[in-house]
GROMACS .gro file of C-alpha atoms in nm:
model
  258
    1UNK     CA    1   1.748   0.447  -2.580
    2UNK     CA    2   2.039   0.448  -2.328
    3UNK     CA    3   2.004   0.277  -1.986
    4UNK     CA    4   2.266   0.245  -1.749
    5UNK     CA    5   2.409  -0.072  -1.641
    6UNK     CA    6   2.178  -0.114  -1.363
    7UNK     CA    7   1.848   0.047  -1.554
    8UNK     CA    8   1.952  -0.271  -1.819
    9UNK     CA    9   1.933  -0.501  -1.510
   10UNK     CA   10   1.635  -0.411  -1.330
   11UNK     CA   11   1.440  -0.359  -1.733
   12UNK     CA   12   1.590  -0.697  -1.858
   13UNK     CA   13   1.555  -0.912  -1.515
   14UNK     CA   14   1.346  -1.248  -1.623
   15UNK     CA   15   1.322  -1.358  -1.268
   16UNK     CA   16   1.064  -1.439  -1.015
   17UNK     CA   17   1.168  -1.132  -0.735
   18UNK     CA   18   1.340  -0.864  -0.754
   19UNK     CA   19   1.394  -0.546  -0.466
   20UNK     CA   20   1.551  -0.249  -0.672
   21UNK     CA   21   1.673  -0.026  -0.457
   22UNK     CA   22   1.663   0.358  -0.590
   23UNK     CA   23   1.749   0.669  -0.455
   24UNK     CA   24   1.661   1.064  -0.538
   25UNK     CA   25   1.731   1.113  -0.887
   26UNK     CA   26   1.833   0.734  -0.933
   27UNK     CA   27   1.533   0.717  -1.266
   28UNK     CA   28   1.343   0.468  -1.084
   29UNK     CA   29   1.019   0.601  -1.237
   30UNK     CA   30   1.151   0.571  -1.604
   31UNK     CA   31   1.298   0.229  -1.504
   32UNK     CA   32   0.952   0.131  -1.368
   33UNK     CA   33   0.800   0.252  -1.697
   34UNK     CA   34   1.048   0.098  -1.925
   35UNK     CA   35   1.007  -0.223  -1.725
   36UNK     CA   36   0.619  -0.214  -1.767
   37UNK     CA   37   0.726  -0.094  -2.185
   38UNK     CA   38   0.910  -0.408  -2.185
   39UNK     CA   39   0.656  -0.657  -2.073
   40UNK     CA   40   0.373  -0.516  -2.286
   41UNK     CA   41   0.557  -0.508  -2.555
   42UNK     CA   42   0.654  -0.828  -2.517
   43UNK     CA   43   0.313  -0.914  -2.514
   44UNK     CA   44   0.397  -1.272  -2.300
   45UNK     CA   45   0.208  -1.153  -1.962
   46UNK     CA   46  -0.210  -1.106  -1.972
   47UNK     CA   47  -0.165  -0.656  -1.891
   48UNK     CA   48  -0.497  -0.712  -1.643
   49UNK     CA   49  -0.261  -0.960  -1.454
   50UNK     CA   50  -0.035  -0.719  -1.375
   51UNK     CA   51  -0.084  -0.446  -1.045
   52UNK     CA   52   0.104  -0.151  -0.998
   53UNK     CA   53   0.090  -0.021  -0.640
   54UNK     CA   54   0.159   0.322  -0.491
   55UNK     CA   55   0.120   0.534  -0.242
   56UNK     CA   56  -0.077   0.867  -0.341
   57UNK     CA   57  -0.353   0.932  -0.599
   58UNK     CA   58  -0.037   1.187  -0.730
   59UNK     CA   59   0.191   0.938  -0.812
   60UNK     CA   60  -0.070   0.704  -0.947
   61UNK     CA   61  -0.171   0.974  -1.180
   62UNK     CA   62   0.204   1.008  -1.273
   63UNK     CA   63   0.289   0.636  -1.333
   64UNK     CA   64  -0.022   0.596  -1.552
   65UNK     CA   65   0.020   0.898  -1.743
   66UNK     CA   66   0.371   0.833  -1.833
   67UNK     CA   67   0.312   0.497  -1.914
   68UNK     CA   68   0.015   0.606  -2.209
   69UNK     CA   69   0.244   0.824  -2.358
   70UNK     CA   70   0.537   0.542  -2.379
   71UNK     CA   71   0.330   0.217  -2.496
   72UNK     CA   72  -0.051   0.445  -2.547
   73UNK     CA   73  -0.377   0.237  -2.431
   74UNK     CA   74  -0.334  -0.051  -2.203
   75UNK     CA   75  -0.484  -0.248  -1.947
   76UNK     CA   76  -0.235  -0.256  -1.654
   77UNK     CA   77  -0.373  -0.183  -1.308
   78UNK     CA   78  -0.221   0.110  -1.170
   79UNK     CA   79  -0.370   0.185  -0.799
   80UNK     CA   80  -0.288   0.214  -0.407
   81UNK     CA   81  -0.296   0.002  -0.222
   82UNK     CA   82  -0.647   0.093  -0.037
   83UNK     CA   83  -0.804   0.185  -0.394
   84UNK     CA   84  -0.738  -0.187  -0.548
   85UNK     CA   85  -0.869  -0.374  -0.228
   86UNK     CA   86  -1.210  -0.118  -0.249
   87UNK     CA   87  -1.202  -0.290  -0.585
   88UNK     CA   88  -1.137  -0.651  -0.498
   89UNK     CA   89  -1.419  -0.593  -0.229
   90UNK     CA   90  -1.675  -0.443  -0.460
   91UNK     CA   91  -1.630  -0.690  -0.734
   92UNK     CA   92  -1.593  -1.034  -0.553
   93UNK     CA   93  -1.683  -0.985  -0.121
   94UNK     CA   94  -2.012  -1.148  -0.078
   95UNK     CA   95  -2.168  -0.861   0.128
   96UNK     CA   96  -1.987  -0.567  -0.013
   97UNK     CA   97  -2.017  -0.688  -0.367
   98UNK     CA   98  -2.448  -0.669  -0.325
   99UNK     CA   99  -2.487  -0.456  -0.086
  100UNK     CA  100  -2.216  -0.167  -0.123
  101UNK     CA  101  -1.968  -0.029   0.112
  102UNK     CA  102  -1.975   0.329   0.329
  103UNK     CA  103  -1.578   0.470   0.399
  104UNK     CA  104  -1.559   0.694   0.696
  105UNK     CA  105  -1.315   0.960   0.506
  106UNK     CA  106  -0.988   1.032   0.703
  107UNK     CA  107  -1.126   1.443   0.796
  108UNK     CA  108  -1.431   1.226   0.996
  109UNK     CA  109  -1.206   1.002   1.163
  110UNK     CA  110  -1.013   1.312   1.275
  111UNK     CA  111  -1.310   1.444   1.407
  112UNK     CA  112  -1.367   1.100   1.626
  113UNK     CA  113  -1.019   1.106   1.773
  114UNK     CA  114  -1.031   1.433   1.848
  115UNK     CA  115  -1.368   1.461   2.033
  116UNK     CA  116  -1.232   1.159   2.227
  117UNK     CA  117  -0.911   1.311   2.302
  118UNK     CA  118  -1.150   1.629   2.452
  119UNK     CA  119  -1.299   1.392   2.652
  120UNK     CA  120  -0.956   1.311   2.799
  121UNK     CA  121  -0.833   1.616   2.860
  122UNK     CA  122  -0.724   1.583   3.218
  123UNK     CA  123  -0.573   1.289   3.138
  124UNK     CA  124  -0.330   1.421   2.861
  125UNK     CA  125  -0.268   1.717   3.006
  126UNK     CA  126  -0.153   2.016   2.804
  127UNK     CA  127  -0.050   1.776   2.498
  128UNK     CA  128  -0.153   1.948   2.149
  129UNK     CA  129  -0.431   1.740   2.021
  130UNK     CA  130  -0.298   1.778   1.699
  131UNK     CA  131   0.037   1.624   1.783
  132UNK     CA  132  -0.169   1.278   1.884
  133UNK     CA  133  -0.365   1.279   1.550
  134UNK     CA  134  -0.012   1.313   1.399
  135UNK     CA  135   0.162   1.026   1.615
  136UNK     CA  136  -0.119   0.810   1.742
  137UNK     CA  137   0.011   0.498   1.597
  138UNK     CA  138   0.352   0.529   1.786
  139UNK     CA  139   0.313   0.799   2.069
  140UNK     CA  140  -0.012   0.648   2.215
  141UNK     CA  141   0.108   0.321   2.210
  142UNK     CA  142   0.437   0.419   2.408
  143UNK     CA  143   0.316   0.704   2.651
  144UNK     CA  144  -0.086   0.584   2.669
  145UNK     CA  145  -0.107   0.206   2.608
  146UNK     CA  146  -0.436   0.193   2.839
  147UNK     CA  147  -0.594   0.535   2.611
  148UNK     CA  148  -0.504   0.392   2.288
  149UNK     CA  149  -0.712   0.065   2.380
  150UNK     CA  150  -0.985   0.263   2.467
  151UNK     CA  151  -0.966   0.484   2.151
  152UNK     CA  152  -0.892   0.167   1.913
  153UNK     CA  153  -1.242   0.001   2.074
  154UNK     CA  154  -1.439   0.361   2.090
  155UNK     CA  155  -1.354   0.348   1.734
  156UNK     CA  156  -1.436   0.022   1.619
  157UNK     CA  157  -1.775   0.023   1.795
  158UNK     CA  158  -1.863   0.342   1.612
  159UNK     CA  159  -1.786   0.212   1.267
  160UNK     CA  160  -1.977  -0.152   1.336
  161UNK     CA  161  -2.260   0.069   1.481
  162UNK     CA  162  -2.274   0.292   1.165
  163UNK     CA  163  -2.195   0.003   0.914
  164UNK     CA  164  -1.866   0.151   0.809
  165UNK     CA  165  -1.519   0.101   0.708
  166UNK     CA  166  -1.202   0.315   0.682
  167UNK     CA  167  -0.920   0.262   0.383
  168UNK     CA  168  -0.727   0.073   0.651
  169UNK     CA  169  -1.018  -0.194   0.668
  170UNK     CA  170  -0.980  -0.213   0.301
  171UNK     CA  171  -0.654  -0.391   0.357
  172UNK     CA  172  -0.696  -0.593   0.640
  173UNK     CA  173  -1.060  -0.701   0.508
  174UNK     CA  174  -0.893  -0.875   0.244
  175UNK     CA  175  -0.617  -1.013   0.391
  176UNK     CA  176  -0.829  -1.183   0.654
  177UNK     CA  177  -1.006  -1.336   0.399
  178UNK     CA  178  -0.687  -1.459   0.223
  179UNK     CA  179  -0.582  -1.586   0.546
  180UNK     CA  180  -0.908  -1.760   0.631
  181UNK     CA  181  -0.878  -1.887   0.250
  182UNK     CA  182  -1.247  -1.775   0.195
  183UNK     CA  183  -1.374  -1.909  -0.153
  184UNK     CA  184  -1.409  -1.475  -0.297
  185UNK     CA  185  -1.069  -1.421  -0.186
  186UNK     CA  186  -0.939  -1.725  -0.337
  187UNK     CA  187  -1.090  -1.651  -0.704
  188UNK     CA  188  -0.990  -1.269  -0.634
  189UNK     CA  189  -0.607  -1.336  -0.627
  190UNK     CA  190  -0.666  -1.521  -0.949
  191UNK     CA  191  -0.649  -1.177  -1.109
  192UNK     CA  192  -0.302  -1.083  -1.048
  193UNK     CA  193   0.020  -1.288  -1.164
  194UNK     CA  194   0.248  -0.951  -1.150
  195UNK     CA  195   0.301  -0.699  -0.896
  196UNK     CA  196   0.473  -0.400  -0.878
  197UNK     CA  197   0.529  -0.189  -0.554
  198UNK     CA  198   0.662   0.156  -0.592
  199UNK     CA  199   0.822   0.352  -0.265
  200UNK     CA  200   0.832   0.007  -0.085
  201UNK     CA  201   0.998   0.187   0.207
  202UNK     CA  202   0.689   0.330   0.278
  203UNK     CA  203   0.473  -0.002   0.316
  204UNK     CA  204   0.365  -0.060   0.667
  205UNK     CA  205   0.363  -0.453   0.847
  206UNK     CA  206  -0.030  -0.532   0.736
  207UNK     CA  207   0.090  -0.417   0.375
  208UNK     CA  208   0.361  -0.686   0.370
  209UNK     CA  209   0.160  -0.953   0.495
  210UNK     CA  210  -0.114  -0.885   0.258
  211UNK     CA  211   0.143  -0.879  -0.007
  212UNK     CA  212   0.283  -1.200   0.131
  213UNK     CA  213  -0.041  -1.376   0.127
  214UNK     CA  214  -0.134  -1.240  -0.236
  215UNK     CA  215   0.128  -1.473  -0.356
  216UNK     CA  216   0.190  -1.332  -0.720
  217UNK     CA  217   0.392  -1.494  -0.962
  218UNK     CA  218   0.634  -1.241  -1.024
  219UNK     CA  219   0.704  -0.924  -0.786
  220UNK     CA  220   0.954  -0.597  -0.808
  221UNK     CA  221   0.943  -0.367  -0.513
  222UNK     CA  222   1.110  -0.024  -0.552
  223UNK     CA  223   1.215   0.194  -0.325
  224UNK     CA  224   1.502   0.380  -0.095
  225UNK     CA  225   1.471   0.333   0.316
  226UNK     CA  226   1.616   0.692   0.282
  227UNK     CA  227   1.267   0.849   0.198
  228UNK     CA  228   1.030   0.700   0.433
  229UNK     CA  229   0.794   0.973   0.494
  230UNK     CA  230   0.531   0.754   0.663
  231UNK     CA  231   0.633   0.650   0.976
  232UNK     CA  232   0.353   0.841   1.171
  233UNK     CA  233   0.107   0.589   1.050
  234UNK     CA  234   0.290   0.289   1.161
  235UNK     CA  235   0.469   0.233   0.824
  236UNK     CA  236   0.786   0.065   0.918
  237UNK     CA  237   1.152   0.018   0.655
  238UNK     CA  238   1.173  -0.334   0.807
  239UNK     CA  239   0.983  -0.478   0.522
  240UNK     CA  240   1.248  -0.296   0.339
  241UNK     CA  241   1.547  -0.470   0.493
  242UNK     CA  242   1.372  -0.776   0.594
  243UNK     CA  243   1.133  -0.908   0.270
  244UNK     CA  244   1.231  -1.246   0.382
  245UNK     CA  245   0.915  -1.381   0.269
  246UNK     CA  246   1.037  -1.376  -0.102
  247UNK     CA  247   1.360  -1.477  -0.236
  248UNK     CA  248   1.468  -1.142  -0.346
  249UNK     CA  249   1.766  -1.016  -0.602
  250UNK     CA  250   1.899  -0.724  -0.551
  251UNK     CA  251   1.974  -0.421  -0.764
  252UNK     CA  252   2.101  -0.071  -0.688
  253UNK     CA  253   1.992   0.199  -0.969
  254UNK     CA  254   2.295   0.428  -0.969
  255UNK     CA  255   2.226   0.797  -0.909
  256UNK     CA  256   2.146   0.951  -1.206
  257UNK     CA  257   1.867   1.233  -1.294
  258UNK     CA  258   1.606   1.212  -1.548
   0.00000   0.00000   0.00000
C-alpha cells in the first residue's frame, strides 16, 4: 500500500506525542486506521489499552467499522468522549457503579432553558429564544453575565433535586475525581496507555484538562483548526494551537483525497 511521505510519518511515528494536523481530503481517517492497523498488528500494545475518541456517534460508527474490515475483530475502544466517561463511571464510581446513573437528554435540557428564558422575557426583550439555546455558552456570558448565573444555578439545583446528570457531567465528574486523586479514578486511568483524539479542533477547555490529567502513555491528536464546527458550545481551537501540556511533534498530512 502507498502512503505519502507524511501518511509514512504520522503511521510509522514511535514516539510519545504526536499533533497531526489534517485538512479536508488530507486521508486523516485512513491514516488513523492504518496507524491503529499498525499497532495491532504489531501486537506490542494490550488493544483494551488503547481509546479512540470522537466527536459524534457517526463518526464513531465510521472509525470502528473501517477498522473491522482492515485488521477484523479487535478490542480497541472506540467512543466520545461523554460515552467512555458514562463507562468509566458505571464500571469503577462508587455511587454510580451500585446504584446507576439518570442523564437528563439534551431535548429536556432544552426544554429547562427555554421555560426559564419565558420567564425572562422582559428582560431579553425580543431576542429569539432559539438563538440563546444556540449561543448560551458565549452570548449569555457576554450580553447577560447576571442571567447566565441564574440559569447555570436554576439548572444545577434541578438536576441535584432530581438526582441527575447531563453528558457534560460525565466529563467533569471524572476529571474532578482525577484531580482530587480519588482511589476509583486512580485504578480507572489504569485502563488506558494509548489515546487517540480525532477532530481535536473541536475539543473544548474541560476536554483538554481531562485529557491532561488522564496522563496516557502515548497520545496522537488529529485534527484541522479550519473545521471547528463547535464553537457554540464553548469548544475553543486553543487547545489546538496551545497543547502545551504535552511535548508534541508535529506533522502536516498533505492534501490528498481518499
Amino acid at each position: 500500500m502507498q502512503y505519502s511521505k507524511e501518511q509514512q510519518q504520522v503511521i510509522e511515528y514511535d514516539g510519545a506525542y504526536q499533533q497531526v494536523i489534517a485538512g479536508a481530503g488530507s486521508g486523516k481517517t485512513f491514516t488513523m486506521i492504518q496507524m491503529l492497523a499498525k499497532i495491532i498488528q504489531e501486537g506490542q500494545e494490550e488493544q483494551k489499552g488503547i481509546l479512540v475518541i470522537t466527536f459524534s456517534k457517526k463518526a464513531v460508527k465510521e472509525i470502528s467499522n473501517r477498522l473491522v474490515k482492515t485488521v477484523g475483530k479487535h478490542q480497541v475502544r472506540i467512543q466520545t468522549f461523554h460515552a467512555y466517561c458514562l463507562y468509566i463511571l458505571k464500571k469503577y464510581h462508587p455511587k454510580y457503579s451500585k446504584e446507576g446513573m439518570h442523564i437528563l437528554l439534551p431535548k429536556d435540557k432544552e426544554k429547562i432553558f427555554r421555560k426559564f428564558f419565558m420567564e425572562k422575557k422582559y428582560i431579553i426583550g425580543g431576542i429569539p429564544y432559539d438563538f440563546f439555546l444556540q449561543s448560551n455558552s458565549s452570548f449569555l456570558k457576554t450580553h447577560f453575565p447576571d442571567l447566565e448565573q441564574e440559569l447555570l444555578q436554576v439548572y444545577q439545583s434541578y438536576k441535584e433535586k432530581n438526582n441527575l446528570l447531563d453528558f457534560d457531567d460525565l466529563v467533569s465528574v471524572y476529571l474532578k475525581a482525577m484531580q482530587n486523586k480519588t482511589d476509583w479514578a486512580k485504578q480507572a486511568k489504569q485502563e488506558v496507555k494509548r489515546v487517540i483524539v480525532d477532530e481535536f479542533q473541536d475539543t473544548d477547555l474541560t476536554q483538554l484538562e481531562w485529557l491532561q490529567m488522564l496522563q496516557p502513555q502515548k497520545l496522537t491528536v488529529v485534527g484541522d483548526d479550519w473545521q471547528a464546527i463547535y464553537g457554540f458550545r464553548g469548544a475553543s481551537i486553543e487547545p489546538f494551537f496551545q497543547l502545551t501540556c504535552f511535548p508534541i511533534d508535529y506533522t502536516r498530512l498533505a492534501i490528498r483525497q481518499f
